[in-house]
mmCIF file of C-alpha atoms in Angstrom:
data_model
loop_
_atom_site.group_PDB
_atom_site.id
_atom_site.type_symbol
_atom_site.label_atom_id
_atom_site.label_comp_id
_atom_site.label_asym_id
_atom_site.label_seq_id
_atom_site.Cartn_x
_atom_site.Cartn_y
_atom_site.Cartn_z
ATOM 1 C CA UNK A 34 50.444 10.107 14.417
ATOM 2 C CA UNK A 35 46.648 9.943 14.151
ATOM 3 C CA UNK A 36 46.788 11.939 10.912
ATOM 4 C CA UNK A 37 49.225 9.450 9.399
ATOM 5 C CA UNK A 38 47.015 6.525 10.404
ATOM 6 C CA UNK A 39 43.956 8.242 8.953
ATOM 7 C CA UNK A 40 45.682 8.907 5.643
ATOM 8 C CA UNK A 41 46.882 5.300 5.505
ATOM 9 C CA UNK A 42 43.358 4.038 6.198
ATOM 10 C CA UNK A 43 41.902 6.256 3.460
ATOM 11 C CA UNK A 44 44.453 4.986 0.928
ATOM 12 C CA UNK A 45 43.752 1.374 1.815
ATOM 13 C CA UNK A 46 39.981 1.935 1.634
ATOM 14 C CA UNK A 47 40.353 3.449 -1.815
ATOM 15 C CA UNK A 48 42.262 0.301 -2.944
ATOM 16 C CA UNK A 49 40.368 -2.728 -1.532
ATOM 17 C CA UNK A 50 42.643 -5.277 -3.202
ATOM 18 C CA UNK A 51 45.693 -3.763 -1.499
ATOM 19 C CA UNK A 52 43.784 -3.746 1.793
ATOM 20 C CA UNK A 53 42.926 -7.427 1.413
ATOM 21 C CA UNK A 54 46.527 -8.261 0.516
ATOM 22 C CA UNK A 55 47.700 -6.442 3.634
ATOM 23 C CA UNK A 56 45.152 -8.316 5.734
ATOM 24 C CA UNK A 57 46.227 -11.636 4.206
ATOM 25 C CA UNK A 58 49.853 -10.882 5.032
ATOM 26 C CA UNK A 59 48.928 -10.077 8.630
ATOM 27 C CA UNK A 60 46.879 -13.260 8.978
ATOM 28 C CA UNK A 61 49.759 -15.309 7.544
ATOM 29 C CA UNK A 62 52.178 -13.738 10.006
ATOM 30 C CA UNK A 63 49.834 -14.562 12.908
ATOM 31 C CA UNK A 64 49.368 -18.155 11.763
ATOM 32 C CA UNK A 65 53.107 -18.717 11.293
ATOM 33 C CA UNK A 66 53.877 -17.149 14.683
ATOM 34 C CA UNK A 67 51.207 -19.289 16.349
ATOM 35 C CA UNK A 68 52.502 -22.472 14.768
ATOM 36 C CA UNK A 69 55.923 -21.999 16.377
ATOM 37 C CA UNK A 70 54.492 -21.846 19.901
ATOM 38 C CA UNK A 71 53.935 -25.055 21.873
ATOM 39 C CA UNK A 72 51.662 -24.465 24.868
ATOM 40 C CA UNK A 73 51.970 -28.097 26.034
ATOM 41 C CA UNK A 74 55.283 -28.963 27.652
ATOM 42 C CA UNK A 75 56.430 -31.978 29.644
ATOM 43 C CA UNK A 76 55.974 -30.228 32.983
ATOM 44 C CA UNK A 77 52.453 -28.901 32.476
ATOM 45 C CA UNK A 78 51.543 -25.663 30.755
ATOM 46 C CA UNK A 79 54.808 -24.204 29.573
ATOM 47 C CA UNK A 80 55.647 -22.094 26.519
ATOM 48 C CA UNK A 81 58.320 -23.357 24.230
ATOM 49 C CA UNK A 82 59.383 -23.021 20.623
ATOM 50 C CA UNK A 83 58.788 -25.827 18.155
ATOM 51 C CA UNK A 84 59.145 -26.236 14.429
ATOM 52 C CA UNK A 85 55.930 -26.787 12.385
ATOM 53 C CA UNK A 86 55.905 -29.318 9.600
ATOM 54 C CA UNK A 87 56.065 -28.424 5.922
ATOM 55 C CA UNK A 88 52.401 -29.349 5.230
ATOM 56 C CA UNK A 89 51.205 -26.886 7.856
ATOM 57 C CA UNK A 90 53.271 -24.082 6.316
ATOM 58 C CA UNK A 91 51.929 -24.852 2.815
ATOM 59 C CA UNK A 92 48.337 -24.886 4.072
ATOM 60 C CA UNK A 93 48.832 -21.579 5.901
ATOM 61 C CA UNK A 94 50.218 -19.950 2.748
ATOM 62 C CA UNK A 95 47.338 -21.266 0.638
ATOM 63 C CA UNK A 96 44.754 -20.021 3.159
ATOM 64 C CA UNK A 97 46.364 -16.582 3.308
ATOM 65 C CA UNK A 98 46.554 -16.302 -0.501
ATOM 66 C CA UNK A 99 42.860 -17.128 -0.779
ATOM 67 C CA UNK A 100 42.028 -14.181 1.528
ATOM 68 C CA UNK A 101 43.397 -11.729 -1.053
ATOM 69 C CA UNK A 102 40.249 -12.368 -3.133
ATOM 70 C CA UNK A 103 37.765 -12.461 -0.257
ATOM 71 C CA UNK A 104 35.756 -9.428 -1.538
ATOM 72 C CA UNK A 105 35.482 -10.667 -5.135
ATOM 73 C CA UNK A 106 34.359 -14.232 -4.357
ATOM 74 C CA UNK A 107 33.596 -14.521 -0.625
ATOM 75 C CA UNK A 108 31.865 -17.914 -0.760
ATOM 76 C CA UNK A 109 34.569 -19.446 -2.942
ATOM 77 C CA UNK A 110 37.233 -18.139 -0.578
ATOM 78 C CA UNK A 111 35.280 -19.589 2.362
ATOM 79 C CA UNK A 112 35.200 -22.977 0.622
ATOM 80 C CA UNK A 113 38.966 -22.879 -0.082
ATOM 81 C CA UNK A 114 39.972 -21.785 3.407
ATOM 82 C CA UNK A 115 37.557 -24.291 4.932
ATOM 83 C CA UNK A 116 39.111 -27.044 2.839
ATOM 84 C CA UNK A 117 42.701 -26.267 3.872
ATOM 85 C CA UNK A 118 41.565 -25.966 7.501
ATOM 86 C CA UNK A 119 39.823 -29.341 7.250
ATOM 87 C CA UNK A 120 42.978 -30.943 5.841
ATOM 88 C CA UNK A 121 45.016 -29.466 8.680
ATOM 89 C CA UNK A 122 42.554 -30.698 11.311
ATOM 90 C CA UNK A 123 42.550 -34.274 9.939
ATOM 91 C CA UNK A 124 46.062 -35.054 8.675
ATOM 92 C CA UNK A 125 48.236 -32.170 9.804
ATOM 93 C CA UNK A 126 49.372 -30.638 13.059
ATOM 94 C CA UNK A 127 46.149 -29.593 14.846
ATOM 95 C CA UNK A 128 48.008 -26.897 16.747
ATOM 96 C CA UNK A 129 48.792 -24.973 13.556
ATOM 97 C CA UNK A 130 46.149 -22.173 13.424
ATOM 98 C CA UNK A 131 45.195 -22.648 9.740
ATOM 99 C CA UNK A 132 41.533 -22.264 10.733
ATOM 100 C CA UNK A 133 42.216 -18.534 11.266
ATOM 101 C CA UNK A 134 41.906 -18.031 7.487
ATOM 102 C CA UNK A 135 38.493 -19.785 7.515
ATOM 103 C CA UNK A 136 37.361 -17.523 10.371
ATOM 104 C CA UNK A 137 38.259 -14.393 8.361
ATOM 105 C CA UNK A 138 36.509 -15.774 5.264
ATOM 106 C CA UNK A 139 33.390 -16.611 7.298
ATOM 107 C CA UNK A 140 33.410 -13.068 8.720
ATOM 108 C CA UNK A 141 33.535 -11.644 5.162
ATOM 109 C CA UNK A 142 30.605 -13.782 4.022
ATOM 110 C CA UNK A 143 28.523 -12.846 7.068
ATOM 111 C CA UNK A 144 29.245 -9.122 6.595
ATOM 112 C CA UNK A 145 28.081 -9.182 2.974
ATOM 113 C CA UNK A 146 25.008 -11.416 2.993
ATOM 114 C CA UNK A 147 21.739 -11.852 4.869
ATOM 115 C CA UNK A 148 21.296 -13.386 8.292
ATOM 116 C CA UNK A 149 19.765 -16.663 7.151
ATOM 117 C CA UNK A 150 22.667 -17.336 4.776
ATOM 118 C CA UNK A 151 25.114 -16.442 7.540
ATOM 119 C CA UNK A 152 23.381 -18.910 9.871
ATOM 120 C CA UNK A 153 23.493 -21.743 7.342
ATOM 121 C CA UNK A 154 27.111 -21.245 6.279
ATOM 122 C CA UNK A 155 28.265 -20.535 9.831
ATOM 123 C CA UNK A 156 26.701 -23.691 11.240
ATOM 124 C CA UNK A 157 28.044 -25.739 8.328
ATOM 125 C CA UNK A 158 31.597 -24.440 8.800
ATOM 126 C CA UNK A 159 31.527 -24.873 12.561
ATOM 127 C CA UNK A 160 30.085 -28.373 12.357
ATOM 128 C CA UNK A 161 32.401 -29.686 9.639
ATOM 129 C CA UNK A 162 35.648 -28.293 11.056
ATOM 130 C CA UNK A 163 34.895 -29.118 14.708
ATOM 131 C CA UNK A 164 33.422 -32.555 13.932
ATOM 132 C CA UNK A 165 36.310 -33.531 11.679
ATOM 133 C CA UNK A 166 38.823 -32.398 14.278
ATOM 134 C CA UNK A 167 37.105 -34.331 17.056
ATOM 135 C CA UNK A 168 36.447 -37.504 15.074
ATOM 136 C CA UNK A 169 39.485 -37.805 12.819
ATOM 137 C CA UNK A 170 42.146 -35.596 14.408
ATOM 138 C CA UNK A 171 45.175 -36.923 16.315
ATOM 139 C CA UNK A 172 44.105 -35.162 19.553
ATOM 140 C CA UNK A 173 41.328 -36.324 21.919
ATOM 141 C CA UNK A 174 37.872 -35.012 21.065
ATOM 142 C CA UNK A 175 37.788 -32.860 24.220
ATOM 143 C CA UNK A 176 41.122 -31.147 23.473
ATOM 144 C CA UNK A 177 41.052 -27.355 23.763
ATOM 145 C CA UNK A 178 42.238 -26.985 20.164
ATOM 146 C CA UNK A 179 39.002 -28.614 18.954
ATOM 147 C CA UNK A 180 36.848 -26.390 21.143
ATOM 148 C CA UNK A 181 38.839 -23.351 19.999
ATOM 149 C CA UNK A 182 37.901 -24.069 16.362
ATOM 150 C CA UNK A 183 34.214 -24.143 17.344
ATOM 151 C CA UNK A 184 34.479 -20.904 19.328
ATOM 152 C CA UNK A 185 36.453 -18.908 16.751
ATOM 153 C CA UNK A 186 34.252 -19.846 13.808
ATOM 154 C CA UNK A 187 31.186 -18.823 15.830
ATOM 155 C CA UNK A 188 32.822 -15.523 16.747
ATOM 156 C CA UNK A 189 33.677 -14.862 13.070
ATOM 157 C CA UNK A 190 30.078 -15.426 11.924
ATOM 158 C CA UNK A 191 28.624 -13.339 14.777
ATOM 159 C CA UNK A 192 31.036 -10.446 14.235
ATOM 160 C CA UNK A 193 30.324 -10.389 10.490
ATOM 161 C CA UNK A 194 26.568 -10.313 11.087
ATOM 162 C CA UNK A 195 27.007 -7.456 13.574
ATOM 163 C CA UNK A 196 29.002 -5.454 11.017
ATOM 164 C CA UNK A 197 26.338 -6.077 8.382
ATOM 165 C CA UNK A 198 23.593 -4.912 10.745
ATOM 166 C CA UNK A 199 25.499 -1.762 11.608
ATOM 167 C CA UNK A 200 26.073 -0.950 7.930
ATOM 168 C CA UNK A 201 22.372 -1.424 7.199
ATOM 169 C CA UNK A 202 21.464 0.811 10.141
ATOM 170 C CA UNK A 203 23.835 3.573 9.046
ATOM 171 C CA UNK A 204 22.571 3.314 5.462
ATOM 172 C CA UNK A 205 18.969 3.574 6.650
ATOM 173 C CA UNK A 206 19.793 6.689 8.676
ATOM 174 C CA UNK A 207 21.577 8.231 5.689
ATOM 175 C CA UNK A 208 18.656 7.484 3.350
ATOM 176 C CA UNK A 209 16.185 8.900 5.877
ATOM 177 C CA UNK A 210 18.227 12.073 6.178
ATOM 178 C CA UNK A 211 18.464 12.431 2.383
ATOM 179 C CA UNK A 212 14.737 11.823 2.057
ATOM 180 C CA UNK A 213 14.011 14.444 4.704
ATOM 181 C CA UNK A 214 16.303 16.905 2.927
ATOM 182 C CA UNK A 215 14.524 16.293 -0.385
ATOM 183 C CA UNK A 216 11.164 16.729 1.332
ATOM 184 C CA UNK A 217 12.249 20.043 2.837
ATOM 185 C CA UNK A 218 13.471 21.269 -0.537
ATOM 186 C CA UNK A 219 10.253 20.223 -2.260
ATOM 187 C CA UNK A 220 8.176 21.889 0.462
ATOM 188 C CA UNK A 221 10.205 25.081 0.118
ATOM 189 C CA UNK A 222 9.731 25.075 -3.668
ATOM 190 C CA UNK A 223 6.008 24.453 -3.248
ATOM 191 C CA UNK A 224 5.652 27.344 -0.802
ATOM 192 C CA UNK A 225 7.583 29.644 -3.123
ATOM 193 C CA UNK A 226 5.319 28.663 -6.025
ATOM 194 C CA UNK A 227 2.186 29.251 -3.944
ATOM 195 C CA UNK A 228 3.417 32.638 -2.772
ATOM 196 C CA UNK A 229 4.347 33.618 -6.325
ATOM 197 C CA UNK A 230 0.893 32.587 -7.545
ATOM 198 C CA UNK A 231 -0.824 34.513 -4.741
ATOM 199 C CA UNK A 232 1.137 37.695 -5.474
ATOM 200 C CA UNK A 233 0.417 37.299 -9.186
ATOM 201 C CA UNK A 234 -3.319 37.035 -8.439
ATOM 202 C CA UNK A 235 -3.259 40.133 -6.244
ATOM 203 C CA UNK A 236 -1.324 42.133 -8.804
ATOM 204 C CA UNK A 237 -3.676 41.051 -11.567
ATOM 205 C CA UNK A 238 -6.768 41.989 -9.567
ATOM 206 C CA UNK A 239 -5.409 45.388 -8.598
ATOM 207 C CA UNK A 240 -4.019 46.304 -12.003
ATOM 208 C CA UNK A 241 -6.931 44.966 -14.058
ATOM 209 C CA UNK A 242 -9.532 46.759 -11.957
ATOM 210 C CA UNK A 243 -7.928 50.172 -11.693
ATOM 211 C CA UNK A 244 -6.444 50.276 -15.186
ATOM 212 C CA UNK A 245 -9.862 49.417 -16.638
ATOM 213 C CA UNK A 246 -11.365 52.357 -14.739
ATOM 214 C CA UNK A 247 -8.554 54.658 -15.828
ATOM 215 C CA UNK A 248 -9.042 53.575 -19.434
ATOM 216 C CA UNK A 249 -12.778 54.275 -19.350
ATOM 217 C CA UNK A 250 -12.458 57.645 -17.642
ATOM 218 C CA UNK A 251 -9.621 58.712 -19.925
ATOM 219 C CA UNK A 252 -11.784 57.855 -22.925
ATOM 220 C CA UNK A 253 -14.649 59.897 -21.507
ATOM 221 C CA UNK A 254 -12.361 62.862 -20.873
ATOM 222 C CA UNK A 255 -10.947 62.726 -24.383
ATOM 223 C CA UNK A 256 -14.472 62.567 -25.858
ATOM 224 C CA UNK A 257 -15.950 65.544 -23.995
ATOM 225 C CA UNK A 258 -12.819 67.651 -23.584
ATOM 226 C CA UNK A 259 -13.875 70.280 -26.138
ATOM 227 C CA UNK A 260 -17.661 70.400 -25.672
ATOM 228 C CA UNK A 261 -18.066 69.731 -21.916
ATOM 229 C CA UNK A 262 -14.871 70.651 -20.072
ATOM 230 C CA UNK A 263 -16.547 70.330 -16.645
ATOM 231 C CA UNK A 264 -17.384 66.689 -17.290
ATOM 232 C CA UNK A 265 -13.857 66.145 -18.648
ATOM 233 C CA UNK A 266 -12.402 67.563 -15.423
ATOM 234 C CA UNK A 267 -14.607 65.222 -13.395
ATOM 235 C CA UNK A 268 -13.452 62.252 -15.465
ATOM 236 C CA UNK A 269 -9.813 63.241 -15.008
ATOM 237 C CA UNK A 270 -10.400 63.523 -11.272
ATOM 238 C CA UNK A 271 -11.701 59.955 -11.308
ATOM 239 C CA UNK A 272 -8.600 58.929 -13.277
ATOM 240 C CA UNK A 273 -6.396 60.499 -10.649
ATOM 241 C CA UNK A 274 -8.323 58.817 -7.819
ATOM 242 C CA UNK A 275 -8.203 55.427 -9.521
ATOM 243 C CA UNK A 276 -4.483 55.731 -10.197
ATOM 244 C CA UNK A 277 -3.852 56.763 -6.592
ATOM 245 C CA UNK A 278 -5.800 53.744 -5.332
ATOM 246 C CA UNK A 279 -3.900 51.479 -7.713
ATOM 247 C CA UNK A 280 -0.578 52.809 -6.460
ATOM 248 C CA UNK A 281 -1.611 52.332 -2.837
ATOM 249 C CA UNK A 282 -2.705 48.746 -3.395
ATOM 250 C CA UNK A 283 0.392 47.972 -5.443
ATOM 251 C CA UNK A 284 2.544 49.411 -2.679
ATOM 252 C CA UNK A 285 0.783 47.223 -0.120
ATOM 253 C CA UNK A 286 1.134 44.111 -2.306
ATOM 254 C CA UNK A 287 4.786 44.702 -3.123
ATOM 255 C CA UNK A 288 5.390 45.463 0.542
ATOM 256 C CA UNK A 289 4.710 41.799 1.264
ATOM 257 C CA UNK A 290 8.002 41.024 -0.445
ATOM 258 C CA UNK A 291 9.978 43.067 2.068
ATOM 259 C CA UNK A 292 12.365 41.415 4.469
ATOM 260 C CA UNK A 293 11.486 41.445 8.150
ATOM 261 C CA UNK A 294 13.996 44.202 8.880
ATOM 262 C CA UNK A 295 12.825 46.521 6.100
ATOM 263 C CA UNK A 296 11.025 49.696 7.205
ATOM 264 C CA UNK A 297 7.453 50.715 6.495
ATOM 265 C CA UNK A 298 5.912 47.286 6.100
ATOM 266 C CA UNK A 299 2.213 47.547 5.209
ATOM 267 C CA UNK A 300 -0.162 47.351 8.159
ATOM 268 C CA UNK A 301 -3.480 47.997 6.375
ATOM 269 C CA UNK A 302 -5.851 45.009 6.626
ATOM 270 C CA UNK A 303 -6.891 43.132 3.524
ATOM 271 C CA UNK A 304 -10.046 44.427 1.825
ATOM 272 C CA UNK A 305 -13.296 42.595 2.470
ATOM 273 C CA UNK A 306 -17.032 42.966 2.010
ATOM 274 C CA UNK A 307 -17.004 45.895 4.453
ATOM 275 C CA UNK A 308 -15.516 47.890 1.553
ATOM 276 C CA UNK A 309 -18.061 46.692 -0.994
ATOM 277 C CA UNK A 310 -19.791 50.068 -1.206
ATOM 278 C CA UNK A 311 -16.480 51.778 -1.872
ATOM 279 C CA UNK A 312 -15.654 49.247 -4.582
ATOM 280 C CA UNK A 313 -19.024 49.612 -6.263
ATOM 281 C CA UNK A 314 -18.691 53.395 -6.086
ATOM 282 C CA UNK A 315 -15.546 53.311 -8.212
ATOM 283 C CA UNK A 316 -17.417 51.472 -10.963
ATOM 284 C CA UNK A 317 -20.418 53.768 -10.733
ATOM 285 C CA UNK A 318 -18.153 56.773 -11.099
ATOM 286 C CA UNK A 319 -16.778 55.155 -14.255
ATOM 287 C CA UNK A 320 -20.297 55.050 -15.731
ATOM 288 C CA UNK A 321 -21.281 51.447 -14.945
ATOM 289 C CA UNK A 322 -24.752 51.022 -13.499
ATOM 290 C CA UNK A 323 -24.414 48.617 -10.554
ATOM 291 C CA UNK A 324 -27.123 47.445 -8.158
ATOM 292 C CA UNK A 325 -26.229 45.733 -4.890
ATOM 293 C CA UNK A 326 -28.417 43.413 -2.828
ATOM 294 C CA UNK A 327 -27.151 42.013 0.457
ATOM 295 C CA UNK A 328 -28.765 39.378 2.640
ATOM 296 C CA UNK A 329 -25.784 38.238 4.687
ATOM 297 C CA UNK A 330 -27.271 39.594 7.941
ATOM 298 C CA UNK A 331 -24.071 41.386 8.894
ATOM 299 C CA UNK A 332 -22.033 38.169 8.908
ATOM 300 C CA UNK A 333 -18.438 38.741 9.928
ATOM 301 C CA UNK A 334 -16.295 36.770 7.525
ATOM 302 C CA UNK A 335 -12.745 35.528 8.129
ATOM 303 C CA UNK A 336 -10.090 37.629 6.447
ATOM 304 C CA UNK A 337 -9.410 34.970 3.807
ATOM 305 C CA UNK A 338 -13.113 34.594 2.895
ATOM 306 C CA UNK A 339 -13.718 38.348 2.904
ATOM 307 C CA UNK A 340 -10.724 38.969 0.639
ATOM 308 C CA UNK A 341 -11.787 36.213 -1.787
ATOM 309 C CA UNK A 342 -15.350 37.588 -1.959
ATOM 310 C CA UNK A 343 -14.055 41.117 -2.526
ATOM 311 C CA UNK A 344 -11.710 40.001 -5.307
ATOM 312 C CA UNK A 345 -14.390 37.909 -7.020
ATOM 313 C CA UNK A 346 -16.778 40.883 -7.149
ATOM 314 C CA UNK A 347 -13.967 43.204 -8.220
ATOM 315 C CA UNK A 348 -12.854 40.964 -11.084
ATOM 316 C CA UNK A 349 -16.412 40.219 -12.194
ATOM 317 C CA UNK A 350 -17.331 43.923 -12.354
ATOM 318 C CA UNK A 351 -14.049 44.664 -14.128
ATOM 319 C CA UNK A 352 -14.982 42.109 -16.772
ATOM 320 C CA UNK A 353 -18.399 43.717 -17.106
ATOM 321 C CA UNK A 354 -16.736 47.103 -17.551
ATOM 322 C CA UNK A 355 -14.357 45.736 -20.190
ATOM 323 C CA UNK A 356 -16.515 43.286 -22.123
ATOM 324 C CA UNK A 357 -20.248 43.912 -21.622
ATOM 325 C CA UNK A 358 -20.609 47.124 -23.589
ATOM 326 C CA UNK A 359 -21.363 50.732 -22.692
ATOM 327 C CA UNK A 360 -25.060 50.193 -21.896
ATOM 328 C CA UNK A 361 -24.572 47.185 -19.640
ATOM 329 C CA UNK A 362 -25.959 46.937 -16.118
ATOM 330 C CA UNK A 363 -24.624 44.753 -13.338
ATOM 331 C CA UNK A 364 -26.257 43.189 -10.306
ATOM 332 C CA UNK A 365 -24.296 42.089 -7.248
ATOM 333 C CA UNK A 366 -25.851 39.914 -4.537
ATOM 334 C CA UNK A 367 -24.327 38.672 -1.312
ATOM 335 C CA UNK A 368 -26.424 36.043 0.491
ATOM 336 C CA UNK A 369 -25.766 33.947 3.598
ATOM 337 C CA UNK A 370 -27.026 30.397 3.001
ATOM 338 C CA UNK A 371 -26.399 28.083 5.930
ATOM 339 C CA UNK A 372 -22.646 27.648 6.478
ATOM 340 C CA UNK A 373 -21.807 29.405 3.212
ATOM 341 C CA UNK A 374 -21.920 32.846 1.721
ATOM 342 C CA UNK A 375 -22.923 33.059 -1.938
ATOM 343 C CA UNK A 376 -21.668 35.789 -4.253
ATOM 344 C CA UNK A 377 -23.465 36.389 -7.554
ATOM 345 C CA UNK A 378 -22.599 38.956 -10.203
ATOM 346 C CA UNK A 379 -24.910 39.270 -13.225
ATOM 347 C CA UNK A 380 -24.834 41.556 -16.205
ATOM 348 C CA UNK A 381 -27.085 42.064 -19.212
ATOM 349 C CA UNK A 382 -24.317 42.924 -21.645
ATOM 350 C CA UNK A 383 -25.144 42.327 -25.242
ATOM 351 C CA UNK A 384 -21.850 43.287 -26.849
ATOM 352 C CA UNK A 385 -20.095 40.885 -29.157
ATOM 353 C CA UNK A 386 -17.143 40.746 -26.805
ATOM 354 C CA UNK A 387 -19.257 39.739 -23.835
ATOM 355 C CA UNK A 388 -17.119 36.665 -23.165
ATOM 356 C CA UNK A 389 -14.413 37.265 -20.551
ATOM 357 C CA UNK A 390 -12.934 33.807 -20.942
ATOM 358 C CA UNK A 391 -12.224 34.383 -24.624
ATOM 359 C CA UNK A 392 -9.882 37.283 -24.026
ATOM 360 C CA UNK A 393 -6.954 35.141 -22.994
ATOM 361 C CA UNK A 394 -6.662 36.863 -19.575
ATOM 362 C CA UNK A 395 -6.241 35.340 -16.133
ATOM 363 C CA UNK A 396 -9.228 36.918 -14.344
ATOM 364 C CA UNK A 397 -11.527 33.895 -14.225
ATOM 365 C CA UNK A 398 -8.579 31.621 -13.503
ATOM 366 C CA UNK A 399 -7.554 33.784 -10.565
ATOM 367 C CA UNK A 400 -11.108 33.805 -9.207
ATOM 368 C CA UNK A 401 -11.322 30.027 -9.478
ATOM 369 C CA UNK A 402 -7.992 29.570 -7.693
ATOM 370 C CA UNK A 403 -9.052 31.838 -4.837
ATOM 371 C CA UNK A 404 -12.380 30.063 -4.359
ATOM 372 C CA UNK A 405 -10.890 26.573 -4.673
ATOM 373 C CA UNK A 406 -8.203 27.391 -2.094
ATOM 374 C CA UNK A 407 -11.023 27.966 0.433
ATOM 375 C CA UNK A 408 -12.815 24.703 -0.460
ATOM 376 C CA UNK A 409 -15.512 26.668 -2.275
ATOM 377 C CA UNK A 410 -17.019 26.401 -5.754
ATOM 378 C CA UNK A 411 -17.168 28.843 -8.647
ATOM 379 C CA UNK A 412 -19.408 28.660 -11.708
ATOM 380 C CA UNK A 413 -19.211 31.089 -14.600
ATOM 381 C CA UNK A 414 -20.843 31.274 -17.986
ATOM 382 C CA UNK A 415 -23.126 33.190 -20.323
ATOM 383 C CA UNK A 416 -26.750 33.800 -19.389
ATOM 384 C CA UNK A 417 -29.726 32.855 -21.499
ATOM 385 C CA UNK A 418 -30.751 35.889 -23.520
ATOM 386 C CA UNK A 419 -27.384 37.630 -23.177
ATOM 387 C CA UNK A 420 -25.049 38.646 -20.442
ATOM 388 C CA UNK A 421 -22.739 36.781 -18.127
ATOM 389 C CA UNK A 422 -23.055 35.173 -14.691
ATOM 390 C CA UNK A 423 -20.469 34.637 -11.981
ATOM 391 C CA UNK A 424 -21.548 32.607 -8.950
ATOM 392 C CA UNK A 425 -19.250 31.754 -6.030
ATOM 393 C CA UNK A 426 -20.002 29.710 -2.926
ATOM 394 C CA UNK A 427 -17.564 30.303 -0.074
ATOM 395 C CA UNK A 428 -17.613 28.498 3.283
ATOM 396 C CA UNK A 429 -17.753 30.929 6.179
ATOM 397 C CA UNK A 430 -15.504 28.728 8.311
ATOM 398 C CA UNK A 431 -12.447 27.656 6.338
ATOM 399 C CA UNK A 432 -10.553 24.459 7.108
ATOM 400 C CA UNK A 433 -7.422 25.416 5.232
ATOM 401 C CA UNK A 434 -5.430 28.614 5.242
ATOM 402 C CA UNK A 435 -5.057 30.383 1.945
ATOM 403 C CA UNK A 436 -2.056 32.498 1.132
ATOM 404 C CA UNK A 437 -4.378 35.300 0.192
ATOM 405 C CA UNK A 438 -5.681 35.385 3.738
ATOM 406 C CA UNK A 439 -2.372 36.682 5.064
ATOM 407 C CA UNK A 440 -2.226 39.714 2.798
#
């Protein structure tokens, strides 16, 4: 039974004109039924059957027909139903419930407009119909029929305003839920983009550094293979060590993409300045002369700051190895200055390709993104007289978490 009622309601909702026609027919039936009942008998309050006059029946039909178009022109329908109700109150049988059509029309107007309009139209309808019935109707002004008109018009306006308020409340909840859903989706997309960028930076740093070393050592081995086989073997050993380190770091980086249930997730901490000597040693073994000066007084850096400093030095020395020429020298300094740690990498390269930013790579961009994520600053550029300078200022205490800090 409930399923049949639900299907009927859905069909009527999908066809509002049919729904309004059905409502108008029901209202007409109620008005006609009410007009045949006479609550006032000779011996007090008795219920008897009487016959309404023809004018009352015509007015009831006109009021019901007007309700068919209540959604298309609610104020016009209210004016028409109010007019036929006023005629009935003044010249017709006041017991004929023609005002029921005006109550339904007032409810429709109140449900589809704002509260101030509802108040104005509701008071106007109540005042005109009740005043006309009391002043010009055939019944005494205190008759219950006159008071009933006042009460029912007020109920219609109040009920319509309540429906409008509920619709607005439900709509606000729906919009808030949709907005929250859009915000969650945008936040998820932003996090995915940040994670993708972080992994791309890590992969670039690892691959660029180790592949540059492999390229240099392989070139050395190929050059001295025939004349100095011992030196060629040493260069190949460095190639093997660099490739092994690259594979280990790539495995650790790719391991971040594992699901939580996957085995053998990486547990090695992210590299920091405690591995600076090891990093510099790989470049020295590749033939690059590197000098290191530290004045950070053994400062223990957060993982995010240590990783960013390590990657900045790694990328800067890789650029020196690739662009500064075979006779270049590099200087690395790490200095604690107040709340910051400053990283400086200088080289005296004089080669024509001593311009890392002109190679179209992403090394300097990755360094800048890492430093900016920690609220630091990075300056890069050529030095006067030749060479290149990379200078990074990193706050020791970070206020924002960087994705690189969770590697």
